[in-house]
XYZ file of C-alpha atoms in Angstrom:
729
model
C 14.339 -17.238 23.460
C 14.689 -20.283 25.713
C 13.452 -22.874 23.250
C 14.325 -25.738 25.569
C 11.624 -24.606 27.959
C 9.087 -25.825 25.444
C 10.651 -29.247 25.558
C 11.431 -29.891 21.907
C 15.057 -30.039 20.801
C 14.124 -29.195 17.189
C 12.995 -25.800 18.444
C 16.565 -24.969 19.362
C 17.423 -24.753 15.650
C 14.150 -23.145 14.525
C 15.201 -19.873 12.822
C 12.029 -18.126 13.995
C 13.088 -18.601 17.610
C 16.690 -17.445 17.397
C 17.951 -14.120 18.656
C 18.843 -12.273 15.455
C 20.044 -8.848 14.430
C 18.474 -9.277 10.970
C 15.691 -11.821 10.241
C 16.985 -15.094 8.726
C 14.693 -14.914 5.689
C 16.930 -17.355 3.813
C 16.454 -20.070 6.450
C 12.750 -19.892 7.288
C 10.718 -22.687 5.686
C 7.082 -23.700 5.965
C 8.042 -26.530 8.361
C 9.315 -23.966 10.909
C 6.053 -22.016 11.108
C 3.730 -24.225 13.151
C 6.203 -25.329 15.862
C 7.869 -21.903 15.933
C 4.682 -19.880 16.350
C 3.279 -22.327 18.914
C 6.457 -22.136 20.996
C 6.470 -18.352 20.716
C 2.804 -18.063 21.749
C 3.389 -20.380 24.706
C 6.228 -18.179 25.910
C 4.242 -14.983 25.357
C 1.235 -16.465 27.204
C 3.393 -17.022 30.281
C 4.880 -13.513 29.976
C 1.360 -12.095 29.749
C 0.336 -14.101 32.842
C 3.284 -12.591 34.721
C 2.464 -9.100 33.495
C -1.185 -9.380 34.563
C -0.143 -10.564 38.050
C 2.484 -7.880 38.617
C 1.001 -5.009 36.628
C 1.098 -1.514 38.128
C -0.012 1.779 36.569
C 3.541 2.853 35.768
C 5.691 2.889 32.641
C 8.271 0.267 33.776
C 5.621 -2.114 35.168
C 3.052 -1.769 32.385
C 4.116 -0.242 29.080
C 7.670 -1.567 28.788
C 6.801 -5.250 29.379
C 3.718 -4.860 27.149
C 5.852 -3.471 24.317
C 8.238 -6.425 24.613
C 5.376 -8.933 24.353
C 3.653 -7.264 21.396
C 6.869 -6.531 19.518
C 8.111 -10.122 19.561
C 4.904 -11.349 17.949
C 4.859 -8.437 15.466
C 8.398 -9.239 14.315
C 8.021 -13.033 14.013
C 4.526 -13.042 12.505
C 5.650 -10.186 10.253
C 8.458 -12.416 8.911
C 6.186 -15.266 7.884
C 3.463 -12.963 6.574
C 6.113 -11.164 4.530
C 7.383 -14.455 3.082
C 3.815 -15.344 2.155
C 3.628 -12.059 0.211
C 6.935 -12.469 -1.643
C 7.548 -16.230 -1.721
C 4.129 -17.847 -1.555
C 3.724 -21.624 -1.523
C 0.923 -24.028 -0.665
C 3.021 -25.430 2.224
C 3.528 -21.967 3.728
C -0.171 -21.157 3.303
C -1.199 -24.358 5.120
C 1.244 -23.736 7.961
C 0.019 -20.152 8.461
C -3.596 -21.301 8.251
C -2.963 -23.863 10.972
C -1.572 -21.424 13.553
C -3.455 -18.286 12.599
C -6.433 -18.993 14.914
C -4.007 -19.445 17.823
C -2.316 -16.137 17.014
C -5.681 -14.338 16.808
C -6.762 -15.962 20.089
C -3.639 -14.668 21.833
C -4.093 -11.146 20.429
C -7.723 -11.137 21.571
C -6.686 -12.228 25.049
C -4.069 -9.477 25.114
C -6.454 -6.846 23.724
C -9.162 -7.824 26.215
C -6.918 -7.984 29.289
C -8.815 -6.277 32.130
C -5.714 -5.860 34.379
C -3.827 -4.081 31.556
C -6.870 -1.993 30.586
C -7.472 -0.958 34.200
C -3.808 -0.062 34.677
C -3.907 2.239 31.621
C -7.099 3.855 32.946
C -5.391 4.336 36.332
C -2.487 6.141 34.624
C -4.936 8.457 32.873
C -6.720 9.201 36.137
C -3.555 9.623 38.243
C -2.224 12.993 39.470
C 0.930 12.373 37.357
C -1.060 12.364 34.096
C -0.310 16.021 33.292
C 3.433 15.532 33.665
C 3.561 12.757 31.020
C 5.059 13.559 27.608
C 2.665 14.003 24.699
C 3.844 10.697 23.165
C 3.133 8.800 26.391
C -0.302 10.372 26.701
C -1.046 9.284 23.101
C 0.019 5.719 23.962
C -2.257 5.588 27.009
C -5.253 7.078 25.166
C -4.691 4.768 22.210
C -4.375 1.627 24.364
C -7.640 2.434 26.166
C -9.465 3.082 22.881
C -8.024 -0.055 21.236
C -9.025 -2.183 24.235
C -12.613 -0.964 23.966
C -12.605 -1.652 20.205
C -11.164 -5.106 20.999
C -14.203 -5.870 23.164
C -12.691 -5.444 26.650
C -15.943 -3.982 27.996
C -18.225 -6.704 26.610
C -20.016 -9.205 28.855
C -18.836 -12.818 28.665
C -21.319 -14.145 26.091
C -20.979 -11.048 23.914
C -17.201 -11.228 24.188
C -17.278 -14.858 23.050
C -19.400 -13.820 20.075
C -16.984 -10.938 19.321
C -13.985 -13.298 19.444
C -15.644 -15.769 17.083
C -16.272 -12.913 14.648
C -12.616 -11.799 14.805
C -11.369 -15.331 14.142
C -13.708 -15.747 11.204
C -12.844 -12.341 9.709
C -9.132 -13.135 9.816
C -9.746 -16.439 8.044
C -12.007 -14.885 5.402
C -9.540 -12.082 4.592
C -6.753 -14.600 4.168
C -8.897 -16.707 1.829
C -9.973 -13.606 -0.113
C -6.339 -12.679 -0.845
C -5.409 -16.225 -1.794
C -8.283 -16.411 -4.284
C -7.186 -13.141 -5.917
C -3.592 -14.328 -6.189
C -4.605 -17.739 -7.526
C -6.964 -16.408 -10.212
C -4.400 -13.809 -11.270
C -1.812 -16.587 -11.627
C -4.261 -18.910 -13.387
C -4.847 -16.726 -16.448
C -2.276 -17.425 -19.162
C -2.737 -16.669 -22.827
C -0.139 -18.067 -25.193
C 0.138 -16.205 -28.493
C 2.026 -17.609 -31.461
C 0.986 -15.190 -34.220
C 2.718 -11.814 -33.933
C -0.179 -10.098 -35.734
C -2.348 -10.806 -32.669
C -0.128 -8.645 -30.493
C 0.542 -5.893 -33.001
C 1.289 -2.613 -31.205
C 2.886 -4.154 -28.134
C 6.166 -2.358 -27.467
C 9.546 -4.111 -27.430
C 9.689 -4.159 -23.627
C 6.322 -5.899 -23.395
C 7.261 -8.423 -26.112
C 10.496 -9.197 -24.258
C 8.609 -9.698 -20.994
C 5.946 -11.867 -22.688
C 8.662 -14.074 -24.247
C 10.509 -14.272 -20.925
C 7.260 -15.357 -19.241
C 6.740 -17.990 -21.962
C 10.256 -19.335 -21.312
C 9.467 -19.600 -17.594
C 6.355 -21.629 -18.497
C 8.295 -24.210 -20.494
C 8.516 -22.641 -23.968
C 12.304 -22.510 -23.812
C 12.839 -21.225 -27.358
C 10.592 -18.184 -26.969
C 12.088 -14.886 -28.151
C 10.827 -11.313 -28.219
C 10.902 -11.267 -32.036
C 9.522 -14.708 -32.856
C 7.528 -15.723 -29.783
C 5.652 -17.502 -28.545
C 4.457 -14.808 -26.107
C 2.643 -15.351 -22.813
C 0.146 -12.707 -21.643
C -0.802 -12.719 -17.929
C -2.895 -10.550 -15.604
C 0.213 -9.401 -13.761
C 0.359 -5.574 -13.915
C 3.262 -5.080 -16.397
C 1.733 -7.576 -18.850
C -1.895 -6.544 -18.362
C -1.239 -2.806 -18.710
C 0.886 -3.281 -21.842
C -2.034 -5.049 -23.560
C -4.616 -2.493 -22.424
C -2.527 0.476 -23.523
C -0.868 -0.773 -26.699
C -2.496 -3.847 -28.291
C -4.222 -2.893 -31.544
C -6.119 -6.176 -31.403
C -9.400 -5.034 -29.868
C -10.597 -8.600 -29.272
C -7.448 -9.346 -27.267
C -7.944 -6.203 -25.168
C -11.533 -7.213 -24.478
C -10.586 -10.765 -23.517
C -7.838 -9.642 -21.131
C -9.999 -6.858 -19.669
C -12.901 -9.225 -18.992
C -10.544 -11.725 -17.368
C -9.157 -8.955 -15.140
C -12.501 -7.587 -13.911
C -13.848 -11.082 -13.250
C -10.945 -12.335 -11.130
C -11.996 -14.396 -8.098
C -15.681 -14.241 -9.058
C -16.528 -17.789 -10.162
C -16.032 -21.465 -9.370
C -13.967 -22.570 -6.379
C -12.206 -19.213 -6.192
C -15.355 -17.055 -6.053
C -15.052 -14.265 -3.453
C -18.718 -13.158 -3.650
C -19.903 -15.100 -0.601
C -16.700 -14.272 1.261
C -17.439 -10.548 0.751
C -21.028 -10.965 1.943
C -19.857 -12.847 5.000
C -17.157 -10.254 5.773
C -19.670 -7.384 5.525
C -22.191 -9.257 7.666
C -19.618 -10.009 10.382
C -18.243 -6.464 10.363
C -21.732 -5.092 10.905
C -22.331 -7.559 13.751
C -19.025 -6.536 15.320
C -19.972 -2.845 15.085
C -23.344 -3.470 16.750
C -21.721 -5.474 19.562
C -19.410 -2.507 20.239
C -22.360 -0.101 20.283
C -21.833 1.521 16.874
C -24.406 1.929 14.088
C -22.185 0.536 11.356
C -18.650 -0.596 10.638
C -17.601 2.777 9.182
C -18.043 4.301 12.659
C -15.735 1.624 14.111
C -13.171 2.379 11.408
C -13.321 6.144 11.981
C -12.825 5.766 15.743
C -9.072 5.554 15.112
C -8.797 8.020 12.207
C -8.542 11.783 11.695
C -11.802 11.997 9.751
C -15.406 11.238 10.638
C -17.808 9.534 8.211
C -19.436 12.907 7.467
C -16.092 14.652 6.885
C -14.885 11.847 4.588
C -18.126 11.954 2.546
C -17.930 15.765 2.371
C -14.374 15.624 0.951
C -15.299 12.930 -1.594
C -18.301 14.961 -2.780
C -16.238 18.151 -3.075
C -13.582 16.375 -5.148
C -16.209 14.560 -7.227
C -17.893 17.810 -8.196
C -14.498 19.307 -9.136
C -13.608 16.237 -11.228
C -16.900 15.509 -13.022
C -16.917 18.079 -15.847
C -13.226 17.540 -16.691
C -13.877 13.764 -16.803
C -16.852 14.264 -19.154
C -14.596 16.425 -21.337
C -11.893 13.701 -21.215
C -14.399 11.267 -22.694
C -15.476 13.680 -25.418
C -11.844 14.327 -26.335
C -11.232 10.594 -26.560
C -14.254 9.958 -28.794
C -13.345 12.842 -31.104
C -9.747 11.714 -31.352
C -10.695 8.076 -32.070
C -13.147 9.301 -34.715
C -10.432 11.441 -36.276
C -8.245 8.336 -36.472
C -11.002 6.473 -38.314
C -11.637 4.046 -35.438
C -14.729 1.929 -36.074
C -15.474 1.887 -32.318
C -15.296 5.703 -31.929
C -19.043 6.091 -31.330
C -19.123 3.178 -28.930
C -15.940 3.287 -26.856
C -15.931 0.417 -24.379
C -13.908 -0.113 -21.201
C -11.190 -2.014 -23.056
C -10.770 0.899 -25.467
C -10.174 3.688 -22.935
C -6.533 3.009 -22.028
C -5.606 2.240 -25.630
C -7.059 5.455 -27.061
C -5.879 7.510 -24.082
C -2.330 6.443 -24.901
C -2.749 7.334 -28.573
C -4.235 10.726 -27.653
C -1.459 11.396 -25.176
C 1.186 10.502 -27.783
C -0.508 12.783 -30.294
C -1.111 15.677 -27.897
C 2.238 15.725 -26.147
C 4.332 13.787 -28.643
C 5.489 11.461 -25.861
C 6.083 7.801 -26.582
C 6.360 5.609 -23.526
C 8.780 3.175 -25.127
C 11.093 6.003 -26.098
C 10.944 7.249 -22.502
C 11.733 3.929 -20.806
C 15.479 3.843 -21.593
C 15.829 7.109 -19.618
C 14.401 5.503 -16.481
C 16.535 2.501 -15.619
C 16.136 1.253 -12.051
C 19.782 1.878 -10.990
C 19.632 5.522 -12.180
C 16.208 6.092 -10.592
C 17.462 4.780 -7.245
C 20.582 6.956 -7.460
C 18.395 10.000 -8.102
C 16.010 9.117 -5.302
C 18.873 8.729 -2.818
C 20.367 12.013 -3.999
C 17.017 13.743 -3.365
C 16.887 12.213 0.134
C 20.383 13.602 0.785
C 19.323 17.103 -0.309
C 15.994 17.184 1.511
C 16.744 15.266 4.672
C 20.530 15.251 5.073
C 20.893 11.455 4.955
C 23.227 9.115 3.076
C 21.993 5.780 1.705
C 24.597 3.120 1.017
C 24.404 -0.415 -0.305
C 24.734 -2.984 2.476
C 24.179 -6.124 0.372
C 25.418 -9.207 2.188
C 24.928 -7.743 5.652
C 21.447 -9.242 6.054
C 19.983 -12.493 4.644
C 17.439 -12.052 1.822
C 14.607 -14.203 0.380
C 15.500 -13.738 -3.308
C 18.702 -12.870 -5.163
C 17.114 -9.739 -6.646
C 16.550 -8.219 -3.192
C 18.850 -5.338 -2.240
C 19.720 -4.235 1.300
C 20.615 -0.645 2.224
C 21.928 1.269 5.220
C 20.686 4.794 5.994
C 23.230 7.071 7.695
C 22.922 10.514 9.227
C 25.191 13.435 8.292
C 27.854 12.224 10.742
C 28.009 8.816 9.046
C 26.291 6.828 11.821
C 23.709 4.192 10.783
C 20.169 5.241 11.737
C 18.118 2.642 9.801
C 18.173 -0.149 7.197
C 15.806 -1.288 4.469
C 15.239 -4.151 2.004
C 14.154 -3.439 -1.568
C 12.459 -6.184 -3.614
C 11.774 -4.524 -6.988
C 10.572 -7.016 -9.608
C 7.385 -8.806 -10.502
C 7.420 -12.591 -9.802
C 3.847 -13.645 -10.641
C 4.320 -17.283 -9.644
C 5.071 -16.504 -5.992
C 4.640 -12.790 -5.255
C 1.527 -10.713 -4.690
C 0.775 -7.868 -7.061
C 0.969 -4.210 -6.107
C 3.594 -2.425 -4.078
C 3.920 -2.041 -0.348
C 6.075 -0.965 2.544
C 6.127 -2.710 5.890
C 8.157 -2.639 9.058
C 10.656 -5.341 10.044
C 11.750 -3.662 13.297
C 10.529 -0.347 14.656
C 12.719 2.085 16.535
C 12.557 1.411 20.271
C 14.361 2.484 23.423
C 13.037 -0.474 25.432
C 14.196 -3.013 22.831
C 17.701 -1.576 22.531
C 20.208 -4.297 21.637
C 23.072 -2.701 23.538
C 21.188 -1.077 26.408
C 22.300 2.434 25.496
C 21.004 3.432 22.023
C 17.521 2.783 20.644
C 17.002 -0.265 18.415
C 17.267 0.948 14.829
C 14.262 0.705 12.496
C 14.304 -1.636 9.480
C 11.785 -1.501 6.612
C 10.716 -3.543 3.578
C 10.002 -1.875 0.248
C 8.309 -4.233 -2.215
C 7.398 -3.361 -5.827
C 6.244 -5.340 -8.852
C 7.879 -3.567 -11.736
C 9.096 -4.827 -15.081
C 12.077 -7.138 -14.455
C 15.294 -6.816 -16.478
C 14.986 -8.511 -19.867
C 18.144 -10.114 -21.246
C 21.092 -7.816 -20.629
C 18.927 -4.690 -20.261
C 18.326 -3.316 -16.757
C 14.744 -2.839 -15.531
C 13.464 0.015 -17.704
C 10.640 1.753 -15.877
C 7.420 3.465 -16.909
C 7.311 7.137 -15.978
C 3.878 8.469 -16.851
C 0.816 7.657 -14.796
C -1.531 5.130 -16.299
C -5.249 4.757 -15.867
C -5.332 1.375 -14.201
C -8.413 -0.684 -14.721
C -10.828 -2.550 -12.513
C -9.605 -3.656 -9.142
C -6.674 -2.433 -7.129
C -3.651 -4.506 -6.356
C -3.633 -7.045 -3.584
C -1.534 -6.830 -0.467
C -0.590 -8.288 2.857
C -2.783 -7.375 5.794
C -0.893 -4.499 7.375
C 1.395 -2.677 4.966
C 0.719 0.559 3.199
C 0.108 -0.036 -0.466
C 0.045 2.064 -3.603
C -3.025 2.125 -5.792
C -2.048 3.061 -9.315
C 0.940 4.922 -10.582
C 3.937 4.523 -12.789
C 6.854 2.383 -11.748
C 8.955 5.483 -11.055
C 6.235 7.076 -8.922
C 5.690 3.779 -7.135
C 9.296 3.620 -5.939
C 9.125 7.244 -4.731
C 5.806 6.511 -2.998
C 6.962 3.449 -1.085
C 10.206 5.186 -0.185
C 8.115 7.968 1.408
C 6.499 5.414 3.721
C 9.901 3.910 4.473
C 11.332 7.344 5.331
C 8.618 7.958 7.920
C 9.410 4.577 9.461
C 13.193 5.059 9.326
C 13.704 8.745 10.170
C 11.566 8.755 13.294
C 13.228 10.236 16.357
C 10.535 8.756 18.574
C 12.004 6.342 21.144
C 8.667 5.077 22.471
C 8.307 1.943 20.347
C 4.499 1.892 20.417
C 4.337 5.233 18.557
C 7.636 5.201 16.624
C 7.724 5.574 12.846
C 4.435 4.603 11.206
C 3.067 3.066 14.430
C 0.246 4.906 16.129
C -0.341 7.310 13.216
C -3.974 7.668 12.248
C -4.553 5.593 9.128
C -5.829 8.473 6.994
C -2.668 10.515 7.664
C -0.135 7.789 6.957
C -0.164 8.255 3.167
C 1.075 11.833 3.552
C 4.856 11.241 3.187
C 4.422 8.652 0.413
C 2.202 10.830 -1.757
C 4.388 13.827 -0.903
C 7.429 12.070 -2.382
C 5.595 11.434 -5.685
C 5.511 15.199 -6.304
C 9.292 15.234 -6.662
C 9.052 13.081 -9.796
C 8.040 16.264 -11.635
C 10.582 18.575 -9.982
C 13.013 19.525 -12.735
C 16.334 18.954 -10.918
C 15.107 15.656 -9.482
C 13.701 14.388 -12.767
C 16.786 15.383 -14.741
C 18.869 13.683 -12.057
C 17.148 10.318 -12.578
C 16.405 10.541 -16.313
C 19.687 9.353 -17.860
C 19.741 7.046 -20.877
C 20.912 3.640 -19.646
C 23.244 3.115 -22.642
C 24.516 6.594 -23.537
C 24.153 8.376 -20.180
C 22.580 11.382 -21.939
C 19.971 13.385 -20.017
C 16.311 13.522 -20.966
C 15.929 16.313 -23.561
C 14.550 19.567 -22.145
C 11.590 19.626 -24.553
C 10.556 16.129 -23.406
C 10.636 17.283 -19.764
C 8.334 20.195 -20.648
C 5.956 17.786 -22.396
C 5.914 15.507 -19.351
C 5.067 18.505 -17.196
C 2.266 19.539 -19.550
C 0.961 15.964 -19.663
C 0.825 15.725 -15.871
C -2.820 16.788 -15.712
C -3.846 14.701 -18.741
C -7.149 12.967 -17.891
C -6.827 14.193 -14.289
C -10.613 14.327 -13.926
C -10.980 10.673 -14.994
C -8.159 9.465 -12.750
C -9.600 11.387 -9.808
C -13.099 9.949 -10.353
C -11.689 6.433 -10.433
C -10.263 6.813 -6.930
C -13.411 8.559 -5.708
C -15.512 5.648 -6.985
C -13.451 3.125 -4.990
C -13.647 5.283 -1.862
C -17.396 5.867 -2.246
C -18.216 2.180 -2.819
C -16.172 1.302 0.246
C -18.043 3.777 2.487
C -21.420 2.793 1.028
C -20.802 -0.913 1.736
C -19.784 -0.123 5.322
C -22.559 2.360 6.133
C -25.794 1.688 4.243
C -25.465 -1.773 2.735
C -27.662 -4.474 4.312
C -26.045 -7.927 3.949
C -28.447 -10.389 2.289
C -30.949 -7.543 1.750
C -32.725 -6.477 -1.415
C -29.547 -5.028 -2.960
C -26.467 -7.102 -3.838
C -22.902 -5.831 -3.476
C -22.826 -5.497 -7.274
C -26.024 -3.398 -7.222
C -24.269 -1.035 -4.786
C -21.233 -0.857 -7.068
C -23.433 -0.028 -10.087
C -25.438 2.573 -8.127
C -22.348 4.374 -6.793
C -20.692 4.177 -10.219
C -23.577 6.109 -11.798
C -22.610 9.212 -9.813
C -18.840 8.680 -9.887
C -18.120 7.280 -13.373
C -18.748 8.850 -16.767
C -19.017 5.336 -18.256
C -20.619 2.985 -15.714
C -19.019 -0.458 -15.318
C -20.211 -3.447 -17.335
C -23.200 -5.194 -15.703
C -20.966 -8.273 -15.293
C -18.085 -6.283 -13.710
C -16.926 -8.056 -10.531
C -14.057 -5.783 -9.489
C -15.220 -6.046 -5.853
C -14.057 -9.674 -5.857
C -10.449 -8.506 -6.132
C -10.750 -5.291 -4.083
C -8.127 -6.507 -1.644
C -7.659 -3.146 0.018
C -10.975 -3.429 1.816
C -11.599 -7.178 1.967
C -8.077 -8.531 2.356
C -6.318 -5.596 3.980
C -6.727 -2.731 6.389
C -8.578 -0.169 4.260
C -12.164 -1.187 5.131
C -14.212 2.030 5.439
C -10.857 3.738 5.021
C -10.151 3.819 1.311
C -11.031 7.527 1.360
C -7.674 7.857 3.204
C -5.852 8.074 -0.119
C -7.717 11.254 -1.042
C -7.659 12.597 2.523
C -3.881 12.175 2.673
C -3.503 13.518 -0.876
C -4.902 16.828 0.375
C -2.298 16.803 3.166
C 0.573 15.766 0.889
C -0.172 18.290 -1.888
C -0.447 21.053 0.712
C 2.832 19.920 2.313
C 4.573 20.013 -1.081
C 3.171 23.499 -1.678
C 5.332 24.650 1.279
C 8.348 23.893 -0.947
C 6.690 25.711 -3.856
C 6.085 28.729 -1.618
C 9.701 28.665 -0.433
C 10.955 28.397 -4.029
C 11.796 25.084 -5.717
C 14.759 26.696 -7.503
C 16.232 27.996 -4.255
C 18.500 25.196 -3.027
C 18.873 26.629 0.465
C 15.101 27.147 0.847
C 14.465 23.559 -0.328
C 17.004 22.211 2.183
C 15.583 24.301 5.037
C 12.007 23.253 4.261
C 13.153 19.622 3.873
C 14.816 19.803 7.290
C 11.563 21.101 8.803
C 9.591 18.307 7.065
C 12.011 15.740 8.485
C 11.800 17.202 12.010
C 7.982 17.160 12.006
C 6.202 14.840 9.545
C 8.969 12.203 9.416
C 10.315 12.426 12.971
C 7.359 12.613 15.334
C 5.684 9.314 14.423
C 2.448 8.564 16.240
C 3.631 10.529 19.283
C 1.626 13.596 18.302
C -1.790 14.038 16.668
C -1.312 14.261 12.859
C -3.226 17.524 12.532
C -0.911 19.124 15.132
C 2.134 17.699 13.320
C 0.871 19.141 10.030
C 0.247 22.566 11.574
C 3.723 22.490 13.138
C 5.186 21.935 9.659
C 2.884 24.111 7.554
C 1.924 26.825 10.039
C -1.798 26.332 9.360
C -4.462 23.662 8.838
C -4.565 21.819 5.481
C -6.530 23.022 2.454
C -7.502 21.085 -0.742
C -6.480 24.068 -2.908
C -2.985 22.723 -3.690
C -4.334 19.287 -4.702
C -6.889 20.766 -7.083
C -4.250 23.139 -8.503
C -1.725 20.313 -9.070
C -4.429 18.306 -10.838
C -5.556 21.213 -13.013
C -9.040 21.094 -11.478
C -9.058 24.354 -9.525
C -10.869 26.572 -12.024
C -13.771 24.112 -12.215
C -14.267 24.302 -8.454
C -14.088 28.075 -8.496
C -16.952 28.263 -10.976
C -18.966 25.459 -9.354
């Protein structure tokens, strides 16, 4: 970029403005953000002016220059937004806050450009339309639809109102996420008496002591303390599942479900304002509610989404009621005083005890078999078998933002690089958001080729928040799914994020997203990889990959004791398999509750009406939860998926895509999971369809091309052990 054109010599050294093969994450500081983004926007404004003057309804004169403009902003803004997610600081926040309105203003101008909109319409109406490739047709259709949803057809005063709403929504979402992060960070409970944390496993004690050391208690040890409990997932879940101290569980639980709901960090009014503005935006665009706006770019309709949620709810209800009965009876049998009055902070604890008793599986005894290095080796081996790719360490090739970050190169069977990815595995509560996500750094693109002959290669981020190594032990991961509590994890605004799973499943999940980004064969950058795929289909490859965690060869390949190298005993594998559907009804209802609350708030809720957001949550919970939430539950205040991210009126996507992913995995079951050749052949077909075609083809058509028929929920219900209930319903 010609920085000198902006007339500031300091811009010449601004890392955001350099031409780079890999982003200089190690060099970017908060001080670079404001001048860098302003210079970039100024340059893009002039490029947009040129494009609008010279635009013609042709690919070289419309789509190629448009892709160059949008990509540059996506890459640079993506860098700083990524750093905010993994290396947050007040200086970086302030810098982003300062230029964010200018970025939104530019995107609105671009999205509402009449010359560009008219040129796309002219392509659609031209005699050449029928000769365009399917991917190019999808780009044209999508650009026209997006322009309309961006307010291109609105009259001047209505467009001004629309733009004000967009600016305000961006600001509110940012603030929402910051409040969640800040309240999560704020909670610290120092414990000096080991009796208070009786039951906590060695891993959790080590982590709690390590956290205490990082907070200034330099003599803290796992055996003697002091120990620091936080609301970060590894710490929080350890307390909920293992602490015998019921008062401690209650205190930590209440802190978790009340995050960002009081004082200066209260998200209640922010939520009300977001819902009010979304409804106003929908009305301006001619829709009845915001859910209709959301569904305009998805596979489902509101009715279809509701129908699926109701079908799954009815299949899950009786098993969930039985789960609760089993828990009460077990607690009673153990002489628990609270057995007749199990509260929310008791569920995870007694579920763990029941699971240990029923399947004789102890999580702490499992952990040593799932060390991060072995899990990654097994995952890469699976990718080689299924998709014919090699993944090699490329540490040192690209700058990173933290010493724990790994960098990898993905090669095809001939040994040529086809993609790269970063992997940031560990929890860093002081600077990193919770949850796990995948995002793009670069997408594959013919137009943005660096050498003029081969497409630019895709690069992805994979970010997790798992238990860090403690002392000289590697990161020892949880394998079995837990019943996470209260709100979901927070996330940056665009990436795909996992809701609740074990640390092993999480890595497989995010890698599934990364594979779809990296193994695309689509050269049209606007629909390459995860771009242009309907939101409710994009979880397919990620949830698909989770299924392999229970495939015997895969599991035995990753489950090696980190000290002895011995494989997981066969009887333990069989127990894990049997335990897979443990509390499946309860876990299913939890997701259905989130999805139902989301749709309810974006269809029927009247902002500032007779019902509060918490009334809606309580009402929906009555039909989706066996034990309704506490009256003071404020999980909505940390529901970042829908108020700080892209899942508004779209949280149902997890279940929608779960149907697709379970059905896709059943193709491997049908072919024979023990038949290596059949697995490879089916994997090749999956790669050539689901992973390769990107947004260049409608997801339903892609699915049918892979599976040979339309999707059915049968496989999902069967995998979850819920099929017989549906059959009798």
